[in-house]
Short mmCIF file of C-alpha atoms in Angstrom, two decimals:
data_model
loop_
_atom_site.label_atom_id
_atom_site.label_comp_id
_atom_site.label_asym_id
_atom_site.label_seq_id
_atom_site.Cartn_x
_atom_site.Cartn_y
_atom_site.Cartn_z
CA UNK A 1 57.58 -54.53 18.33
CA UNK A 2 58.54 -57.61 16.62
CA UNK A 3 59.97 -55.59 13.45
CA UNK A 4 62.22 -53.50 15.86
CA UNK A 5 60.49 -50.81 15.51
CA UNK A 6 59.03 -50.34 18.95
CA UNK A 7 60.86 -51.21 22.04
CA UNK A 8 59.91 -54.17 23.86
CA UNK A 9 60.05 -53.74 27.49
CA UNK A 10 60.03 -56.30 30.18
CA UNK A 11 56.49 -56.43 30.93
CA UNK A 12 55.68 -56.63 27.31
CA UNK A 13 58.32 -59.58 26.91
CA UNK A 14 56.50 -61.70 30.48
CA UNK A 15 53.35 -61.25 28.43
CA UNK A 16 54.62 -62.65 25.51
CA UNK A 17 55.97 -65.71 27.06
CA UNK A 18 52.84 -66.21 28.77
CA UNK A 19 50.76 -66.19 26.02
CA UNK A 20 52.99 -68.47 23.94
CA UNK A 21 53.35 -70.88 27.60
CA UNK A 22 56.96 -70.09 27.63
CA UNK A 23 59.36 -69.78 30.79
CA UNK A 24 61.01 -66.23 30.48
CA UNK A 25 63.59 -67.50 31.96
CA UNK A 26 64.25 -70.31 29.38
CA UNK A 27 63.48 -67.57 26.32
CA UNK A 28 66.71 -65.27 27.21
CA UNK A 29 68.62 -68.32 28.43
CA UNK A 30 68.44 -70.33 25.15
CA UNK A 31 68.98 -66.55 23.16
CA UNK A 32 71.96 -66.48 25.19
CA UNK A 33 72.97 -69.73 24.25
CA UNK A 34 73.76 -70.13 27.68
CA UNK A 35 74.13 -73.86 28.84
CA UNK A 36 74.77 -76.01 32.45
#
């Protein structure tokens, strides 16, 4: 998944942010570079 190789899909990507203690929410905003 992480190479690219496999597609990462949304349940996959919650998971990951759990297990790392991560906000979704906070991951795609700060990818976005996205600010208020």
């Amino acid at each position: 998944m992480l190479d690219g190789r496999v597609n990462l899909t949304v349940d996959d990507f919650g998971m990951l942010c759990e297990a790392l203690g991560l906000s979704p929410v906070d991951v795609v905003v700060a990818a976005l570079g996205v600010t208020s």
